[in-house]
Amino acid sequence: MQIEVYQQRRQQLLAQLPERSVVLLSAAAEQTRSRDTEYPFRQHSDFWYYTGFNEPDALLILTKTAAGECRSLLLCRDKDPFAEMWQGRRLGPAAALTTLGLNAISLSERSASLQQALNGMQAVYLNLGDEPALQQE
């Protein structure tokens, strides 16, 4: 699909949100089958619907400020040539804008990004049950 389709879907969701809201959508995690072997990866349907991104452990943050300004931010794994040799290529934050139409930063900046996104918000929407660690942050 074209990146415009995913951008339009995000815009439609953000248009329905009240001001001072944030949506947190987590990607699926890889599931270990035995020691160093994983089951075939399948992305969470809701995450895929809004991003078209098929890598594990990512997070999509959609915010609508008090002024009605809408922002989208993807947190994803960094490029890592060694890991990519075994697990396949990673998009990385730098390529996300051109490939997905999303601003992106490293997943290592997750805590700071969540604090910034949640600051001053009145409503938080997230896909419960998909990532228990996210619910605790």
Coordinates of C-alpha atoms in Angstrom, one line a residue:
M1 CA 0.0 0.0 0.0
Q2 CA 1.0 3.6 -0.4
I3 CA 2.2 5.5 2.6
E4 CA -0.6 8.0 2.0
V5 CA -3.2 5.3 3.0
Y6 CA -1.6 4.9 6.4
Q7 CA -1.2 8.7 6.9
Q8 CA -4.9 9.1 6.1
R9 CA -5.8 6.4 8.6
R10 CA -3.8 8.2 11.3
Q11 CA -5.3 11.5 10.4
Q12 CA -8.8 10.0 10.6
L13 CA -8.2 8.6 14.1
L14 CA -6.6 11.8 15.3
A15 CA -9.6 13.8 14.0
Q16 CA -11.9 11.7 16.2
L17 CA -9.9 12.3 19.4
P18 CA -10.7 15.1 21.9
E19 CA -8.0 17.7 22.4
R20 CA -5.2 16.8 24.9
S21 CA -5.3 13.1 24.0
V22 CA -2.7 10.5 23.3
V23 CA -2.9 7.1 21.6
L24 CA -0.3 4.5 22.3
L25 CA -0.2 1.5 19.9
S26 CA 2.5 -1.1 20.5
A27 CA 3.8 -3.5 17.9
A28 CA 3.9 -7.2 18.4
A29 CA 6.9 -8.8 20.1
E30 CA 8.8 -11.8 18.7
Q31 CA 7.8 -15.0 20.4
T32 CA 10.6 -17.5 21.3
R33 CA 9.9 -21.1 20.3
S34 CA 13.1 -22.7 21.6
R35 CA 16.2 -20.9 22.9
D36 CA 17.4 -19.1 19.7
T37 CA 14.4 -19.8 17.4
E38 CA 11.4 -17.6 17.1
Y39 CA 8.0 -18.3 15.7
P40 CA 7.2 -16.6 12.4
F41 CA 6.5 -12.9 13.2
R42 CA 3.0 -11.5 12.8
Q43 CA 2.4 -7.8 13.5
H44 CA -0.6 -6.7 15.6
S45 CA -3.4 -5.9 13.3
D46 CA -4.2 -2.5 14.8
F47 CA -0.5 -1.4 14.7
W48 CA -0.2 -2.6 11.1
Y49 CA -3.4 -0.8 10.1
Y50 CA -2.0 2.6 11.2
T51 CA 1.6 2.2 10.3
G52 CA 2.3 -0.5 7.7
F53 CA 5.4 -1.3 9.7
N54 CA 6.2 -4.9 10.1
E55 CA 9.0 -5.0 12.7
P56 CA 8.6 -6.1 16.4
D57 CA 8.9 -4.0 19.5
A58 CA 7.9 -0.7 18.0
L59 CA 5.6 1.9 19.5
L60 CA 3.4 4.4 17.7
I61 CA 2.5 7.6 19.7
L62 CA -0.3 9.8 18.3
T63 CA -1.0 13.0 20.1
K64 CA -3.6 15.8 19.8
T65 CA -2.7 18.9 21.8
A66 CA -4.9 21.5 23.5
A67 CA -4.5 23.6 20.4
G68 CA -5.7 20.8 18.2
E69 CA -2.2 20.1 16.7
C70 CA -1.8 16.4 15.7
R71 CA 1.5 14.6 15.8
S72 CA 2.7 11.1 15.0
L73 CA 5.9 9.5 16.3
L74 CA 7.2 6.0 15.7
L75 CA 9.7 4.5 18.1
C76 CA 11.6 1.6 16.5
R77 CA 14.7 -0.5 16.8
D78 CA 18.0 1.0 15.6
K79 CA 19.9 -0.4 12.6
D80 CA 22.3 -3.1 13.8
P81 CA 24.3 -4.9 11.1
F82 CA 25.2 -7.8 13.4
A83 CA 21.6 -8.4 14.5
E84 CA 20.4 -7.9 11.0
M85 CA 22.7 -10.7 9.8
W86 CA 20.7 -13.1 11.9
Q87 CA 17.2 -11.6 12.2
G88 CA 16.8 -9.7 8.9
R89 CA 17.0 -6.1 7.9
R90 CA 15.7 -3.3 10.1
L91 CA 14.3 -0.1 8.8
G92 CA 15.7 2.1 11.5
P93 CA 14.5 5.5 12.6
A94 CA 16.3 7.4 9.8
A95 CA 14.4 5.7 7.0
A96 CA 11.0 5.8 8.6
L97 CA 10.0 9.2 7.3
T98 CA 10.6 8.4 3.6
T99 CA 9.4 4.8 3.8
L100 CA 6.4 5.1 6.2
G101 CA 5.7 8.8 6.3
L102 CA 6.4 8.9 10.1
N103 CA 8.8 10.8 12.2
A104 CA 10.8 8.2 14.1
I105 CA 13.3 7.9 16.9
S106 CA 15.2 5.1 18.5
L107 CA 13.3 2.8 20.8
S108 CA 16.0 3.5 23.4
E109 CA 14.3 6.9 23.9
R110 CA 11.0 5.4 24.9
S111 CA 10.8 6.6 28.5
A112 CA 11.6 10.2 27.7
S113 CA 9.2 10.2 24.7
L114 CA 6.4 8.7 26.7
Q115 CA 6.9 11.3 29.5
Q116 CA 6.8 14.1 26.9
A117 CA 3.8 12.8 25.1
L118 CA 1.8 12.3 28.3
N119 CA 2.6 15.6 29.8
G120 CA -0.6 17.7 30.0
M121 CA -2.8 15.1 28.4
Q122 CA -6.3 14.4 29.8
A123 CA -7.0 11.1 27.9
V124 CA -4.8 8.2 27.1
Y125 CA -5.9 5.4 24.7
L126 CA -3.8 2.2 24.4
N127 CA -4.2 -1.4 23.2
L128 CA -4.5 -3.1 26.6
G129 CA -3.0 -6.5 27.0
D130 CA -0.6 -6.2 24.1
E131 CA 2.3 -5.0 26.2
P132 CA 2.1 -5.2 30.0
A133 CA 5.3 -3.2 30.4
L134 CA 3.8 -0.2 28.6
Q135 CA 0.8 -0.2 31.0
Q136 CA 3.2 0.0 34.0
E137 CA 5.2 3.0 32.6

